[in-house]
Tab-separated table of N, CA and C in Angstrom:
chain	number	residue	atom	x	y	z
A	121	MET	N	7.564	-18.475	-70.123
A	121	MET	CA	7.909	-17.521	-70.896
A	121	MET	C	5.899	-17.188	-71.204
A	122	ASP	N	5.782	-15.948	-71.634
A	122	ASP	CA	4.248	-15.574	-71.466
A	122	ASP	C	3.542	-15.823	-72.194
A	123	HIS	N	2.186	-16.439	-72.167
A	123	HIS	CA	1.811	-17.290	-73.242
A	123	HIS	C	0.332	-16.278	-73.110
A	124	HIS	N	-0.324	-15.770	-74.727
A	124	HIS	CA	-0.843	-14.197	-74.967
A	124	HIS	C	-2.032	-15.725	-75.250
A	125	ILE	N	-2.796	-15.074	-74.617
A	125	ILE	CA	-4.845	-16.002	-74.308
A	125	ILE	C	-5.544	-14.635	-75.018
A	126	PRO	N	-5.779	-14.902	-75.727
A	126	PRO	CA	-6.756	-13.706	-76.630
A	126	PRO	C	-8.247	-14.011	-76.148
A	127	VAL	N	-8.255	-12.068	-76.161
A	127	VAL	CA	-9.656	-12.571	-74.880
A	127	VAL	C	-10.393	-12.282	-75.990
A	128	HIS	N	-10.745	-11.135	-77.176
A	128	HIS	CA	-11.811	-11.706	-78.673
A	128	HIS	C	-11.783	-12.978	-79.223
A	129	ALA	N	-12.725	-13.914	-80.021
A	129	ALA	CA	-11.889	-14.370	-81.096
A	129	ALA	C	-11.973	-13.411	-82.491
A	130	LEU	N	-10.755	-14.230	-82.903
A	130	LEU	CA	-10.399	-13.332	-84.377
A	130	LEU	C	-12.046	-13.451	-85.563
A	131	PRO	N	-11.526	-11.810	-86.030
A	131	PRO	CA	-12.493	-11.370	-86.604
A	131	PRO	C	-13.664	-12.876	-87.893
A	132	GLU	N	-14.598	-12.209	-88.346
A	132	GLU	CA	-14.830	-12.872	-88.950
A	132	GLU	C	-14.380	-13.223	-90.813
A	133	GLU	N	-13.399	-12.554	-91.240
A	133	GLU	CA	-13.684	-12.526	-92.443
A	133	GLU	C	-11.484	-13.367	-92.487
A	134	ILE	N	-10.732	-12.961	-90.690
A	134	ILE	CA	-10.079	-14.200	-90.308
A	134	ILE	C	-10.368	-15.661	-91.370
A	135	GLN	N	-11.262	-15.704	-90.136
A	135	GLN	CA	-11.633	-16.359	-90.436
A	135	GLN	C	-11.963	-18.101	-91.339
A	136	LYS	N	-12.012	-17.312	-92.185
A	136	LYS	CA	-13.094	-17.166	-93.470
A	136	LYS	C	-11.637	-17.606	-94.725
A	137	MET	N	-11.093	-16.867	-94.078
A	137	MET	CA	-9.696	-16.892	-95.452
A	137	MET	C	-8.924	-18.276	-95.217
A	138	LEU	N	-8.427	-19.021	-96.058
A	138	LEU	CA	-8.136	-19.922	-96.484
A	138	LEU	C	-6.344	-19.833	-96.386
A	139	PRO	N	-6.821	-20.690	-96.040
A	139	PRO	CA	-5.103	-21.906	-95.168
A	139	PRO	C	-3.851	-21.134	-95.400
A	140	GLU	N	-3.729	-21.350	-97.099
A	140	GLU	CA	-2.540	-20.373	-97.322
A	140	GLU	C	-2.718	-19.416	-97.571
A	141	GLU	N	-3.259	-18.484	-97.561
A	141	GLU	CA	-3.557	-16.516	-97.522
A	141	GLU	C	-3.004	-15.886	-95.549
A	142	LYS	N	-3.027	-18.213	-95.191
A	142	LYS	CA	-3.279	-17.144	-93.378
A	142	LYS	C	-1.377	-17.770	-93.187
A	143	VAL	N	-0.364	-18.577	-93.920
A	143	VAL	CA	0.609	-18.579	-93.847
A	143	VAL	C	1.517	-17.694	-95.216
A	144	CYS	N	2.870	-17.611	-94.551
A	144	CYS	CA	4.167	-17.059	-95.763
A	144	CYS	C	4.524	-18.218	-96.481
A	145	LYS	N	4.848	-17.594	-97.440
A	145	LYS	CA	5.190	-18.590	-98.270
A	145	LYS	C	6.137	-18.757	-98.725
A	146	TYR	N	6.751	-18.358	-97.916
A	146	TYR	CA	8.738	-18.284	-97.173
A	146	TYR	C	8.899	-19.799	-96.936
A	147	CYS	N	8.803	-19.423	-95.153
A	147	CYS	CA	8.910	-19.918	-94.564
A	147	CYS	C	7.491	-20.871	-93.889
A	148	GLY	N	6.498	-21.222	-94.616
A	148	GLY	CA	5.397	-21.442	-94.030
A	148	GLY	C	4.919	-21.017	-92.836
A	149	VAL	N	4.508	-19.963	-91.646
A	149	VAL	CA	4.534	-20.098	-90.753
A	149	VAL	C	2.518	-18.893	-90.777
A	150	SER	N	2.425	-19.203	-89.799
A	150	SER	CA	1.068	-18.487	-89.549
A	150	SER	C	1.523	-17.551	-90.162
A	151	TYR	N	1.263	-16.421	-90.408
A	151	TYR	CA	0.680	-15.184	-89.945
A	151	TYR	C	0.666	-14.318	-89.010
A	152	LEU	N	0.069	-15.533	-87.976
A	152	LEU	CA	-0.591	-15.215	-87.056
A	152	LEU	C	0.068	-15.694	-85.865
A	153	ILE	N	0.644	-16.559	-86.129
A	153	ILE	CA	1.853	-16.193	-84.750
A	153	ILE	C	3.817	-15.841	-85.261
A	154	LEU	N	3.313	-15.225	-86.172
A	154	LEU	CA	4.390	-14.866	-86.767
A	154	LEU	C	5.280	-13.730	-85.974
A	155	HIS	N	4.332	-12.689	-84.985
A	155	HIS	CA	4.853	-12.382	-84.343
A	155	HIS	C	5.411	-12.224	-83.287
A	156	GLU	N	4.522	-13.427	-82.928
A	156	GLU	CA	5.098	-13.643	-81.410
A	156	GLU	C	6.208	-14.812	-81.594
A	157	PHE	N	6.604	-15.303	-83.006
A	157	PHE	CA	7.978	-17.057	-82.760
A	157	PHE	C	8.158	-15.383	-83.238
A	158	LYS	N	8.651	-13.999	-83.512
A	158	LYS	CA	9.717	-14.136	-84.161
A	158	LYS	C	10.025	-12.612	-82.367
A	159	ALA	N	9.127	-12.448	-81.452
A	159	ALA	CA	9.279	-12.103	-79.915
A	159	ALA	C	9.991	-13.048	-79.284
A	160	MET	N	9.389	-14.566	-79.777
A	160	MET	CA	10.212	-15.805	-78.544
A	160	MET	C	11.670	-14.768	-79.336
A	161	GLU	N	12.597	-15.241	-80.414
A	161	GLU	CA	13.533	-15.033	-80.832
A	161	GLU	C	14.325	-14.674	-80.170
A	162	GLU	N	13.760	-12.995	-80.155
A	162	GLU	CA	14.172	-12.271	-79.834
A	162	GLU	C	14.648	-12.232	-77.960
A	163	LYS	N	13.261	-12.737	-77.395
A	163	LYS	CA	14.011	-14.037	-76.332
A	163	LYS	C	14.686	-13.587	-75.687
A	164	VAL	N	14.936	-15.446	-76.566
A	164	VAL	CA	15.802	-16.821	-76.914
A	164	VAL	C	17.078	-16.019	-76.525
A	165	LYS	N	17.536	-14.829	-78.456
A	165	LYS	CA	18.533	-14.607	-77.512
A	165	LYS	C	19.622	-13.423	-76.476
A	166	ALA	N	17.580	-13.093	-76.260
A	166	ALA	CA	17.957	-12.078	-74.940
A	166	ALA	C	18.894	-13.011	-73.666
A	167	MET	N	18.282	-14.417	-73.867
A	167	MET	CA	18.228	-14.756	-72.412
A	167	MET	C	19.599	-16.079	-72.898
A	168	GLU	N	20.190	-16.253	-73.907
A	168	GLU	CA	21.336	-16.910	-74.570
A	168	GLU	C	22.289	-15.983	-73.523
A	169	LYS	N	22.328	-14.368	-74.121
A	169	LYS	CA	23.391	-13.296	-73.681
A	169	LYS	C	23.367	-13.795	-72.889
A	170	GLU	N	22.707	-13.397	-71.470
A	170	GLU	CA	22.275	-13.537	-70.840
A	170	GLU	C	23.028	-14.513	-69.700
A	171	MET	N	22.507	-15.671	-70.157
A	171	MET	CA	23.049	-17.512	-69.854
A	171	MET	C	24.637	-17.188	-70.042
A	172	LYS	N	25.115	-16.649	-71.057
A	172	LYS	CA	26.946	-16.718	-71.233
A	172	LYS	C	27.061	-15.616	-70.445
A	173	PHE	N	26.676	-14.675	-70.086
A	173	PHE	CA	27.661	-13.799	-68.528
A	173	PHE	C	27.527	-14.192	-67.277
A	174	TYR	N	26.399	-14.806	-66.638
A	174	TYR	CA	26.507	-15.690	-66.186
A	174	TYR	C	26.804	-16.745	-65.941
A	175	GLN	N	27.848	-17.623	-66.785
A	175	GLN	CA	28.473	-18.365	-67.673
A	175	GLN	C	29.954	-17.818	-66.790
A	176	GLY	N	30.596	-16.901	-67.266
A	176	GLY	CA	31.148	-15.917	-67.798
A	176	GLY	C	31.168	-15.985	-65.686
A	177	SER	N	30.662	-15.404	-64.761
A	177	SER	CA	30.067	-15.021	-63.954
A	177	SER	C	30.732	-16.083	-62.578
A	178	VAL	N	30.333	-17.303	-63.162
A	178	VAL	CA	30.480	-18.833	-61.944
A	178	VAL	C	32.624	-18.524	-62.168
A	179	ASP	N	32.706	-18.333	-63.246
A	179	ASP	CA	34.192	-18.829	-63.898
A	179	ASP	C	34.992	-17.396	-62.611
A	180	ARG	N	34.429	-16.466	-62.951
A	180	ARG	CA	35.045	-15.037	-62.270
A	180	ARG	C	35.276	-16.161	-61.227
A	181	GLU	N	33.866	-16.158	-60.373
A	181	GLU	CA	33.648	-15.981	-58.356
A	181	GLU	C	34.182	-16.741	-58.498
A	182	LYS	N	34.633	-18.433	-59.335
A	182	LYS	CA	35.728	-18.929	-58.371
A	182	LYS	C	37.264	-18.785	-58.308
A	183	ARG	N	37.697	-17.786	-59.531
A	183	ARG	CA	38.653	-17.066	-59.481
A	183	ARG	C	39.064	-16.343	-58.325
A	184	LEU	N	38.176	-15.664	-58.214
A	184	LEU	CA	38.269	-14.626	-56.566
A	184	LEU	C	37.772	-15.734	-55.410
A	185	GLN	N	37.248	-16.721	-55.285
A	185	GLN	CA	37.956	-17.603	-54.730
A	185	GLN	C	38.501	-17.960	-54.212
A	186	GLU	N	38.860	-18.164	-55.001
A	186	GLU	CA	40.820	-18.654	-55.057
A	186	GLU	C	41.696	-17.482	-54.283
A	187	LYS	N	41.475	-16.993	-55.029
A	187	LYS	CA	42.489	-14.812	-54.983
A	187	LYS	C	42.075	-15.097	-53.153
A	188	LEU	N	40.960	-14.867	-53.236
A	188	LEU	CA	40.338	-14.536	-51.545
A	188	LEU	C	41.229	-15.595	-50.483
A	189	HIS	N	40.977	-16.763	-50.833
A	189	HIS	CA	41.775	-17.613	-49.621
A	189	HIS	C	43.717	-18.046	-50.049
A	190	SER	N	43.802	-17.794	-50.890
A	190	SER	CA	45.444	-16.980	-51.185
A	190	SER	C	45.601	-15.978	-50.428
A	191	LEU	N	44.468	-14.599	-50.524
A	191	LEU	CA	44.504	-13.520	-49.390
A	191	LEU	C	44.124	-14.299	-48.286
A	192	SER	N	43.613	-14.459	-47.745
A	192	SER	CA	44.031	-15.460	-46.551
A	192	SER	C	44.634	-15.620	-45.856
A	193	GLN	N	45.450	-17.164	-46.349
A	193	GLN	CA	46.089	-17.762	-46.361
A	193	GLN	C	47.724	-16.303	-45.396
A	194	GLU	N	48.088	-15.623	-46.641
A	194	GLU	CA	49.816	-14.905	-46.857
A	194	GLU	C	49.407	-14.096	-45.469
A	195	LEU	N	47.571	-13.313	-45.284
A	195	LEU	CA	48.036	-12.038	-43.977
A	195	LEU	C	47.719	-13.943	-42.423
A	196	GLU	N	48.021	-15.293	-42.889
A	196	GLU	CA	47.792	-15.570	-41.190
A	196	GLU	C	49.207	-15.420	-40.548
A	197	GLN	N	49.489	-16.151	-42.622
A	197	GLN	CA	51.380	-16.317	-42.644
A	197	GLN	C	52.044	-14.434	-42.055
A	198	TYR	N	51.418	-13.589	-42.257
A	198	TYR	CA	51.369	-12.254	-42.305
A	198	TYR	C	51.737	-11.536	-40.033
A	199	LYS	N	50.550	-11.963	-40.128
A	199	LYS	CA	50.235	-12.338	-38.636
A	199	LYS	C	51.485	-13.114	-37.707
A	200	ILE	N	51.523	-14.260	-37.930
A	200	ILE	CA	52.578	-15.339	-37.977
A	200	ILE	C	54.386	-14.383	-36.975
A	201	ASP	N	54.151	-13.706	-38.751
A	201	ASP	CA	55.579	-13.320	-38.421
A	201	ASP	C	55.781	-11.964	-38.194
A	202	SER	N	54.907	-11.640	-38.025
A	202	SER	CA	54.320	-10.198	-36.967
A	202	SER	C	54.912	-10.689	-35.836
A	203	LYS	N	54.178	-11.998	-35.271
A	203	LYS	CA	53.594	-12.139	-33.739
A	203	LYS	C	55.896	-12.370	-33.358
A	204	SER	N	55.979	-13.516	-34.767
A	204	SER	CA	57.454	-13.566	-33.508
A	204	SER	C	58.644	-12.467	-34.100
A	205	LYS	N	58.626	-12.004	-34.871
A	205	LYS	CA	58.764	-10.000	-34.895
A	205	LYS	C	58.706	-9.867	-33.907
A	206	THR	N	57.277	-9.535	-33.061
A	206	THR	CA	57.499	-8.795	-32.566
A	206	THR	C	57.809	-9.796	-30.975
A	207	GLU	N	57.521	-11.088	-31.260
A	207	GLU	CA	58.479	-11.609	-29.575
A	207	GLU	C	60.659	-11.427	-29.668
A	208	SER	N	60.701	-11.161	-30.891
A	208	SER	CA	62.529	-11.826	-30.692
A	208	SER	C	62.555	-10.153	-30.264
A	209	LYS	N	61.342	-8.814	-31.029
A	209	LYS	CA	62.181	-7.579	-30.350
A	209	LYS	C	61.821	-8.391	-28.318
A	210	ARG	N	60.925	-8.302	-28.729
A	210	ARG	CA	60.263	-8.632	-26.781
A	210	ARG	C	62.449	-9.091	-26.001
A	211	TYR	N	62.035	-10.413	-27.198
A	211	TYR	CA	63.543	-11.288	-26.223
A	211	TYR	C	64.718	-10.497	-26.844
A	212	PHE	N	65.155	-9.656	-27.329
A	212	PHE	CA	66.597	-8.377	-28.018
A	212	PHE	C	66.376	-7.288	-26.353
A	213	LYS	N	65.148	-6.825	-26.465
A	213	LYS	CA	64.997	-5.979	-25.216
A	213	LYS	C	65.570	-6.275	-23.903
A	214	LEU	N	64.779	-7.839	-23.820
A	214	LEU	CA	65.374	-8.819	-22.572
A	214	LEU	C	66.710	-8.517	-22.577
A	215	MET	N	67.491	-9.675	-23.139
A	215	MET	CA	68.473	-9.509	-23.787
A	215	MET	C	69.065	-7.718	-23.229
A	216	LEU	N	69.481	-7.203	-23.759
A	216	LEU	CA	70.163	-6.176	-23.702
A	216	LEU	C	69.878	-5.608	-22.206
A	217	ARG	N	68.155	-5.424	-21.210
A	217	ARG	CA	68.276	-4.972	-20.538
A	217	ARG	C	69.240	-6.234	-18.824
A	218	LEU	N	69.304	-7.871	-19.769
A	218	LEU	CA	70.140	-7.929	-18.728
A	218	LEU	C	71.401	-7.800	-18.988
A	219	GLU	N	71.255	-7.696	-19.642
A	219	GLU	CA	73.381	-6.940	-20.516
A	219	GLU	C	73.192	-5.982	-19.635
A	220	VAL	N	72.755	-4.730	-19.315
A	220	VAL	CA	72.629	-3.534	-18.583
A	220	VAL	C	72.309	-3.527	-17.560
A	221	GLU	N	71.776	-4.906	-16.416
A	221	GLU	CA	71.801	-5.357	-14.951
A	221	GLU	C	73.454	-6.006	-14.984
A	222	HIS	N	73.838	-6.355	-16.313
A	222	HIS	CA	75.061	-7.031	-15.464
A	222	HIS	C	76.427	-6.465	-15.925
A	223	CYS	N	76.421	-5.009	-16.582
A	223	CYS	CA	77.313	-4.416	-16.404
A	223	CYS	C	76.720	-3.903	-15.501
A	224	GLN	N	75.924	-3.269	-15.099
A	224	GLN	CA	75.678	-2.306	-13.489
A	224	GLN	C	76.204	-3.000	-12.374
A	225	LEU	N	76.047	-4.315	-12.445
A	225	LEU	CA	75.800	-5.433	-11.039
A	225	LEU	C	77.524	-5.596	-10.958
A	226	LYS	N	78.523	-6.000	-12.755
A	226	LYS	CA	79.875	-6.122	-12.601
A	226	LYS	C	81.003	-4.179	-11.546
A	227	GLU	N	79.838	-3.613	-12.597
A	227	GLU	CA	80.161	-1.731	-11.812
A	227	GLU	C	80.276	-1.547	-10.176
A	228	ARG	N	79.747	-2.686	-9.582
A	228	ARG	CA	79.295	-2.150	-8.230
A	228	ARG	C	80.081	-3.245	-7.384
A	229	MET	N	80.796	-4.493	-7.722
A	229	MET	CA	81.250	-5.442	-7.437
A	229	MET	C	82.510	-5.309	-6.677
A	230	PRO	N	82.560	-4.157	-7.159
A	230	PRO	CA	83.696	-3.902	-6.126
A	230	PRO	C	83.528	-3.482	-5.036
A	231	ASP	N	82.757	-2.140	-4.931
A	231	ASP	CA	81.856	-1.587	-4.000
A	231	ASP	C	81.277	-3.236	-2.763
A	232	LEU	N	80.765	-3.886	-3.116
A	232	LEU	CA	80.211	-5.748	-2.328
A	232	LEU	C	81.451	-5.151	-1.914
A	233	GLN	N	82.570	-6.401	-2.771
A	233	GLN	CA	83.268	-6.786	-2.053
A	233	GLN	C	84.142	-6.541	-0.694
A	234	HIS	N	83.805	-4.555	-1.348
A	234	HIS	CA	85.317	-4.238	-0.236
A	234	HIS	C	84.100	-4.242	0.838
A	235	SER	N	82.720	-4.131	1.146
A	235	SER	CA	81.697	-3.385	1.438
A	235	SER	C	81.633	-5.554	3.138
A	236	VAL	N	82.182	-6.488	1.974
A	236	VAL	CA	82.194	-7.375	3.272
A	236	VAL	C	82.824	-7.624	3.284
A	237	THR	N	84.267	-7.492	2.259
A	237	THR	CA	85.724	-8.114	3.286
A	237	THR	C	86.098	-6.991	4.615
A	238	GLU	N	85.413	-6.047	4.603
A	238	GLU	CA	85.962	-4.820	5.894
A	238	GLU	C	84.558	-4.898	7.265
A	239	PRO	N	85.576	-4.945	8.646
A	239	PRO	CA	84.208	-5.034	9.342
A	239	PRO	C	83.096	-3.701	9.708
A	240	TYR	N	81.700	-4.924	10.058
A	240	TYR	CA	81.534	-4.567	9.640
A	240	TYR	C	81.182	-3.349	11.705
A	241	ILE	N	81.321	-2.227	11.347
A	241	ILE	CA	81.497	-1.723	12.768
A	241	ILE	C	80.339	-0.789	12.900
A	242	GLY	N	78.824	-0.675	13.808
A	242	GLY	CA	78.195	-1.141	14.601
A	242	GLY	C	77.222	-0.358	15.773
A	243	LEU	N	76.996	0.225	15.514
A	243	LEU	CA	76.721	0.880	17.379
A	243	LEU	C	76.558	0.095	18.653
């Protein structure tokens, strides 16, 4: 908090006042510090409000950190699932290709058997 140090002394007529003339008859606070006291009350209220905001910020940040962690785990799981699906697609394509090659081989088998059973006529 800022602390005000007066540059000049109080006027002489205020210094000569009786103590009961310088204080509030209701609360007993000196008029000389009443203004500073009221300003401090306003600062305290503002700081309390700010503290409540920051306390809420801590709670919000904790919830957001938990959500971020959860989303990070989901992302990793999606990456794993995606990789698995990609591998499954690749496996399916290879199996399909193998099946096609197998069918083509079956189709050529009679020709191959025929060429093997016929005698080789060479030059």
